[in-house]
Coordinates of C-alpha atoms in Angstrom, one line a residue:
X1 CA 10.2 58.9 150.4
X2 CA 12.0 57.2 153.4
X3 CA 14.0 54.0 151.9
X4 CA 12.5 52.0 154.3
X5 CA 8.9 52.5 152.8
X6 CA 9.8 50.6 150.1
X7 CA 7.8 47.4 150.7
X8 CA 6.0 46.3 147.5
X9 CA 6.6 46.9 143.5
X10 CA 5.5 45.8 140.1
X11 CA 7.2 43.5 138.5
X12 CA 7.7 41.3 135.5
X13 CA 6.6 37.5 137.1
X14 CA 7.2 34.3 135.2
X15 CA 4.4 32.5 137.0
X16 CA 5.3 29.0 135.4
X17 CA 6.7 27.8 132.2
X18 CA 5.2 29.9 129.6
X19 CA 3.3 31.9 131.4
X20 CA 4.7 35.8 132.5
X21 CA 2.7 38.4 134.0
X22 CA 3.4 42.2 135.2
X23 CA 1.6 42.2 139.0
X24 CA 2.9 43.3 142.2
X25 CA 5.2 41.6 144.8
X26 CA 7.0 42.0 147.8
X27 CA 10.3 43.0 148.4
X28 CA 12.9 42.3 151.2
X29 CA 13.0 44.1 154.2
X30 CA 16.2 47.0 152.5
X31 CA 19.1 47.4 155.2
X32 CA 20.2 50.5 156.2
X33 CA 23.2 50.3 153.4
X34 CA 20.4 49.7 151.0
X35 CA 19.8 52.1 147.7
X36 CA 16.7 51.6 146.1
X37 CA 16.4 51.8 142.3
X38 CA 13.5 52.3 140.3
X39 CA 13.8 50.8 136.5
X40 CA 12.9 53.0 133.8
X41 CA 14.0 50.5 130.8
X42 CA 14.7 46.3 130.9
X43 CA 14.7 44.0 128.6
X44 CA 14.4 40.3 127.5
X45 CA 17.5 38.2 127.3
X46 CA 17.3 35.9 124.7
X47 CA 19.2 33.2 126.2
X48 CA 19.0 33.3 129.9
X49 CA 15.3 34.6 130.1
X50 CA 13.7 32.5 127.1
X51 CA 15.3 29.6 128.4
X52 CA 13.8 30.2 131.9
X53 CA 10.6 30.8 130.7
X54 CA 10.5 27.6 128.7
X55 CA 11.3 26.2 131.7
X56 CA 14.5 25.0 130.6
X57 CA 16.3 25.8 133.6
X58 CA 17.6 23.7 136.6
X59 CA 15.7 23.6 140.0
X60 CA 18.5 24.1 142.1
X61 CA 19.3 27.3 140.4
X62 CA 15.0 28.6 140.1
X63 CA 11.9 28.0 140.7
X64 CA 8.5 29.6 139.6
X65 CA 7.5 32.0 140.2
X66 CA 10.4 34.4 139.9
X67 CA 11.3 37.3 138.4
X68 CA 13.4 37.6 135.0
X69 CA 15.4 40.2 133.6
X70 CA 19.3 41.1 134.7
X71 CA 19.2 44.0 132.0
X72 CA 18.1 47.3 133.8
X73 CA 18.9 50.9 134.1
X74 CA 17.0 53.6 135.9
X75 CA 17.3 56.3 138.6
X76 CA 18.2 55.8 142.6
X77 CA 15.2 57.1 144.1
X78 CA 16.3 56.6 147.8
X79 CA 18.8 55.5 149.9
X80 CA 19.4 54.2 153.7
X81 CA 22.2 55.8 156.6
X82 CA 25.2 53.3 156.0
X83 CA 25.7 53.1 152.4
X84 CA 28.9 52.9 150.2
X85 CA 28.4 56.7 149.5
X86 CA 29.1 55.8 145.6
X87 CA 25.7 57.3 144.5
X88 CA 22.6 59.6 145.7
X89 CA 18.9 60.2 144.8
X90 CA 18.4 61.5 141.3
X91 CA 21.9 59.4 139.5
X92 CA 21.2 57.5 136.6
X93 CA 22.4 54.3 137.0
X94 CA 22.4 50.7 135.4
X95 CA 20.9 48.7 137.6
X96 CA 20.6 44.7 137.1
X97 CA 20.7 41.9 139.7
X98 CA 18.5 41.6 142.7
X99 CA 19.2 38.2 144.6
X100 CA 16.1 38.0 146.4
X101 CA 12.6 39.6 146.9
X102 CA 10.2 38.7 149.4
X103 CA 7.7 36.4 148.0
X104 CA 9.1 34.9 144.9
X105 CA 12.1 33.7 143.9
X106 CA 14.6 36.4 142.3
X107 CA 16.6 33.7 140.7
X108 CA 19.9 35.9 138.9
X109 CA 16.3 38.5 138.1
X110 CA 16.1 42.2 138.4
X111 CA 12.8 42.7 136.5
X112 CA 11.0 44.9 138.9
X113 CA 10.4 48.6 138.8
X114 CA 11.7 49.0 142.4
X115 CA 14.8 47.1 143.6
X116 CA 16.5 47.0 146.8
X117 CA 20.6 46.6 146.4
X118 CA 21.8 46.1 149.6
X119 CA 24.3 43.4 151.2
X120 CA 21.3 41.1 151.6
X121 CA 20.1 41.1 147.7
X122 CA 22.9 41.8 146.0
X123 CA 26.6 40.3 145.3
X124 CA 29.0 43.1 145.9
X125 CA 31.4 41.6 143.7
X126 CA 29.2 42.8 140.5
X127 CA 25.9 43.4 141.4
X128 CA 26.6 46.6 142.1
X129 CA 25.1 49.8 140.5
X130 CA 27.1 52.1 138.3
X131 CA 26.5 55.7 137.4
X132 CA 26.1 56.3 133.9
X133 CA 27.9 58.8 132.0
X134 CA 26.1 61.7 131.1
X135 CA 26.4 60.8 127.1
X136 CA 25.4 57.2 127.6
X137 CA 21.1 57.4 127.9
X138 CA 19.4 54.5 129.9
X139 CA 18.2 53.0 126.7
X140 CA 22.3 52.4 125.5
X141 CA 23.1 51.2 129.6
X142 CA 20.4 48.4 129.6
X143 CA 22.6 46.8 126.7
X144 CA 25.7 47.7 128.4
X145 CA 24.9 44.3 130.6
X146 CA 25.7 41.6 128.2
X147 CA 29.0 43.1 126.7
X148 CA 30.2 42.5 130.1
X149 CA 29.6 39.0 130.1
X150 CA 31.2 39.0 127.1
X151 CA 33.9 40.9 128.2
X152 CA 34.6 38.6 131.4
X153 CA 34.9 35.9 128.8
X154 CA 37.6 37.7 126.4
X155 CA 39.8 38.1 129.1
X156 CA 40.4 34.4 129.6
X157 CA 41.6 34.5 126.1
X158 CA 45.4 35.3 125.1
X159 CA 44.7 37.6 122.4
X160 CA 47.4 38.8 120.4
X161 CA 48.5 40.3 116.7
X162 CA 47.2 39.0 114.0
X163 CA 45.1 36.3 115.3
X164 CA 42.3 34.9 113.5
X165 CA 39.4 34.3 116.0
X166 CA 36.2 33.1 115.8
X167 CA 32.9 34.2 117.6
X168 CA 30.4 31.3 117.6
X169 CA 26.5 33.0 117.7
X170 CA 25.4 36.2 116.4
X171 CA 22.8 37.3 119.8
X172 CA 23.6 40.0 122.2
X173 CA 26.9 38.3 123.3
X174 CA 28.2 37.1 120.4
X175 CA 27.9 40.8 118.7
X176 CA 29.6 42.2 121.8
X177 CA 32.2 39.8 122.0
X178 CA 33.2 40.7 118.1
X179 CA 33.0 44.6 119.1
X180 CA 35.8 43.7 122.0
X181 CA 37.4 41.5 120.0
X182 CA 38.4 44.5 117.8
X183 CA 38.5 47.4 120.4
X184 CA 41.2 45.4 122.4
X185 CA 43.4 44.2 119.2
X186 CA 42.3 45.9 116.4
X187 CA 44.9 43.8 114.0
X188 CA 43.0 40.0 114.8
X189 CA 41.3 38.6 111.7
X190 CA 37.4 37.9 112.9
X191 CA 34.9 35.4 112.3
X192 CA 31.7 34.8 112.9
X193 CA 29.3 31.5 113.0
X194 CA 25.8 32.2 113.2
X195 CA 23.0 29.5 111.8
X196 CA 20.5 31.9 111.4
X197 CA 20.5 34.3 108.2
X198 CA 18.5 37.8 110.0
X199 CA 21.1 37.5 113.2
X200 CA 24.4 37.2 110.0
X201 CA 22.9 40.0 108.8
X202 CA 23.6 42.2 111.9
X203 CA 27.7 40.3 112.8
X204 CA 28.9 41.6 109.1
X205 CA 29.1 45.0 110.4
X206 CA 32.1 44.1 113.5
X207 CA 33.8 41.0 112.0
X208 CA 35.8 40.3 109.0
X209 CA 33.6 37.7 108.0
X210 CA 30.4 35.8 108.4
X211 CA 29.7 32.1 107.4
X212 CA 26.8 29.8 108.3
X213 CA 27.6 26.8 110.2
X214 CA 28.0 24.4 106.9
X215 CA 30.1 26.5 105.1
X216 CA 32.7 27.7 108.7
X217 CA 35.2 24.8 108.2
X218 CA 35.8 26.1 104.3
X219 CA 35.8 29.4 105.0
X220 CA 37.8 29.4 108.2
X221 CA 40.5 27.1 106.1
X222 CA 40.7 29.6 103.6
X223 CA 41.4 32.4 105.2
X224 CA 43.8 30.8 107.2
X225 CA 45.4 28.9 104.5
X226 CA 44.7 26.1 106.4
X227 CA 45.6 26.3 109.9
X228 CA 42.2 27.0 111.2
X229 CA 41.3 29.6 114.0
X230 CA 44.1 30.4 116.8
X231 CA 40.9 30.9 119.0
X232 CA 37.1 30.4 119.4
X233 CA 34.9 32.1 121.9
X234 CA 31.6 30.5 122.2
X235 CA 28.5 32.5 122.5
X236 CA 25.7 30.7 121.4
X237 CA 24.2 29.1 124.1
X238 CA 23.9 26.0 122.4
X239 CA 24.9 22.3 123.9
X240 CA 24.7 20.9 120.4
X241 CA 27.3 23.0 119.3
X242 CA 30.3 22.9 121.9
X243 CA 31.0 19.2 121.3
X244 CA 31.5 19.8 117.6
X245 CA 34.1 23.4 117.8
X246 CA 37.1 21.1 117.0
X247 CA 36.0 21.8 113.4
X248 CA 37.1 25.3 113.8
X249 CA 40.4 25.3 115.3
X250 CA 44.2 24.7 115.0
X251 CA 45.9 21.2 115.9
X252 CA 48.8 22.3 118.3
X253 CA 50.5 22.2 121.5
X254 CA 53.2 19.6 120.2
X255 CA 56.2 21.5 121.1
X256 CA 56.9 23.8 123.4
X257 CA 56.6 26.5 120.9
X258 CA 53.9 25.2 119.3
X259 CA 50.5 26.9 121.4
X260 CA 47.7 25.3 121.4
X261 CA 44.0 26.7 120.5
X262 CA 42.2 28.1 123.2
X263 CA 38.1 27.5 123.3
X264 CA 36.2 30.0 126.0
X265 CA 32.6 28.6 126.9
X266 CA 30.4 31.7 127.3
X267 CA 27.1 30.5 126.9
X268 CA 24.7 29.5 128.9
X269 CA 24.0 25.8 128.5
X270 CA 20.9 24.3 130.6
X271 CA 21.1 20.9 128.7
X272 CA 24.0 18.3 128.9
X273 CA 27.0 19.2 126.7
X274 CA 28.4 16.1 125.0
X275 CA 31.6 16.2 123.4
X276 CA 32.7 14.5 120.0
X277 CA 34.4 11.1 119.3
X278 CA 37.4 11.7 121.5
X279 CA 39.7 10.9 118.4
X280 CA 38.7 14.3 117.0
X281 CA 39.8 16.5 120.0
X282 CA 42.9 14.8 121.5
X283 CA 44.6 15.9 118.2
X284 CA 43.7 19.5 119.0
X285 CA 45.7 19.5 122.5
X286 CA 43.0 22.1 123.2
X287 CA 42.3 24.4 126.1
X288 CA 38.9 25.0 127.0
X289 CA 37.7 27.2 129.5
X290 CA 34.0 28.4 130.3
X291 CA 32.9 31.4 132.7
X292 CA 29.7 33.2 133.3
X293 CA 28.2 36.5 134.4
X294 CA 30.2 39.7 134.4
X295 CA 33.4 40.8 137.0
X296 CA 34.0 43.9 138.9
X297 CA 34.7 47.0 136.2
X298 CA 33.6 45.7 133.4
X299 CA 30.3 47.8 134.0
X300 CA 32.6 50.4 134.2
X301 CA 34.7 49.8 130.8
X302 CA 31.6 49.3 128.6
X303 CA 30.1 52.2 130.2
X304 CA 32.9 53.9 129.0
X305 CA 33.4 52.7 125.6
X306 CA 30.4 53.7 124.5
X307 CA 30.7 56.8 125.8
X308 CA 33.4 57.4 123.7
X309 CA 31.7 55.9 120.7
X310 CA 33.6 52.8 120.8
X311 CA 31.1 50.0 121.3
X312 CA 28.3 50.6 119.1
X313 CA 24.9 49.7 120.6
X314 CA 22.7 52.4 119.0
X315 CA 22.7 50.1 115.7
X316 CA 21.1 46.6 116.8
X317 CA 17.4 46.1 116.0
X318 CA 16.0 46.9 119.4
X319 CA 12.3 46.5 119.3
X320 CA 10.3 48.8 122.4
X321 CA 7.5 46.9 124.3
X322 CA 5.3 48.8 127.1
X323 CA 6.0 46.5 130.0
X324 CA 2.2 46.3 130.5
X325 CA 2.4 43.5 127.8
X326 CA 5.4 41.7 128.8
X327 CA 3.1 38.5 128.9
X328 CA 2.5 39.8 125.1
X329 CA 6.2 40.1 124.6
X330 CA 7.2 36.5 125.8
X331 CA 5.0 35.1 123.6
X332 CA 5.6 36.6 120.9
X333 CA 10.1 36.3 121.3
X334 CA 8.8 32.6 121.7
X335 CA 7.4 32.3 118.6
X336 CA 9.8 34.1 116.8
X337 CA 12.7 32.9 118.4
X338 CA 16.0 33.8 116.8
X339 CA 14.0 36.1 114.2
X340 CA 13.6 38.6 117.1
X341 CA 16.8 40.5 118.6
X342 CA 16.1 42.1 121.2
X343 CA 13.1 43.2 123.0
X344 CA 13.0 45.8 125.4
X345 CA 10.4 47.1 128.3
X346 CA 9.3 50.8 128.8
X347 CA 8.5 50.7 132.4
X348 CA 6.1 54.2 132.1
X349 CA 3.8 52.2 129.7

């Protein structure tokens, strides 16, 4: 099929605050650099996606309908005359963000089971598709996506021996961010804070230790015979939490030998963050930096560590949905919130 016949596709459609659908829509007209994807496996990010289809979201960034989903892997089925000449009909590939479709908004979505990438839909700076390796399946590349957010995020931080860090949330990023953590300085001491008891359950396996959020200031003082953490990456997507991370870390920065702690935002936050009594940071001499989505390669590295059985995927509680009842499966991740891990869509059900 010509890539220019491309014109219409199922795809996963919140129509308004609760309310998600799989019907058709229309894509862009695809340019002749275009490759078109079709999606064999997605899934439901529990932060971004939830907190869209709560309608939690701002209007300048969405508006309904649109299509969810950034995590996607599949097959190029077709592609146009002037493309980058990186991949060809038949490659496995991860697939993720399309910018825009024709009659609804695409938001940061990718949720459809055709997608145009070209230089009109897609940000060349990471949008990009990437082959997979042949070990890695489609399955493992769909939760490739949010170690590289997490990834972006660990490289603000300084990380060096012996370290204790902490990992604030136990979802999708947090776990990835404490399998990093450890693949890029396997001598840091980690530690993760995660409120609820089914999502502690999973971080024991790739940090050093695991505390609820009550018991994180004891527990963090003790293993660090009081200094508290040298770093905190935050993961949770929470704006109740980020004014309060002070608790966690190191006073410092006094001398010129003396480094600070270092606080990386990687959530994403919807709601206002508001920050503690002022008197409880200053102390800290703090750095705090934030960033979101993913940057060039990292596609590439996660790819590749879990192609060499680095970064473990194949263990998190992945739960399979036919995509025929994705308005069944936002319903029920809703309801179960933080109970429920992952869900993931098989596109030929």
């Amino acid at each position: 099929m010509d890539y220019q016949e491309y014109q219409k596709t199922r795809a996963v459609v919140i129509e308004r605050p609760y309310e998600a659908a799989l019907r058709e829509i229309r894509l862009t007209q695809p340019l002749e650099d275009a490759y078109v994807a079709q999606t064999h496996y997605s899934s439901i990010s529990s932060g971004t996606d939830m907190k869209t289809y709560m309608g939690l979201q701002h209007p300048e960034q969405c508006w309904y309908p649109l299509v969810p989903g950034y995590e996607t892997a599949g097959i190029v089925v077709a592609k146009g005359p002037k493309t980058d000449g990186r991949l060809n009909p038949g490659d496995r590939v991860m697939i993720n963000e399309c910018r825009k479709y024709g009659d609804v908004c695409a938001a940061w979505g990718g949720g459809s089971e055709f997608t145009i990438k070209d230089s009109n839909t897609t940000n060349s700076q990471f949008d990009y598709m990437v082959k997979l390796p042949d070990n890695v399946t489609e399955q493992q590349a769909v939760l490739a996506y949010l170690p590289c957010v997490a990834l972006k995020g660990i490289r603000r931080l300084t990380l060096k021996p012996q370290q204790t860090i902490v990992v604030s949330g136990a979802g999708m990023v947090g776990i990835s961010a404490m399998q990093i953590l450890k693949i890029l300085e396997p001598t840091l001491t980690t530690i993760a804070i995660e409120p609820n008891a089914f999502r502690r359950s999973i971080a024991h396996k790739y940090v050093d230790h695991v505390t609820a959020p009550d018991e994180a200031r004891a527990l963090i003082s003790q293993v660090t015979d009081g200094k508290m953490a040298d770093q905190l990456i935050e993961c949770s997507g929470h704006a109740d939490v980020v004014g309060t991370l002070h608790r966690y870390i190191k006073d410092g920065g006094w001398g010129e030998d003396d480094e600070p702690a270092h606080i990386h935002l990687q959530g994403d936050y919807p709601e206002k963050i508001i920050m503690d009594h002022y008197h409880r940071w200053f102390v800290k001499n703090a750095t705090i930096t934030m960033s979101c989505a993913l940057a060039a390669g990292c596609k590439e590295q996660v790819l590749q560590w879990i192609s060499e059985r680095k970064f473990d995927v194949d263990s998190l509680p992945v739960e399979m949905w036919p995509v025929s009842k994705c308005k069944e499966a936002f319903a029920y991740k809703a309801e179960k919130g933080e109970e429920v891990f992952k869900i993931m869509f098989d596109w030929s059900k």
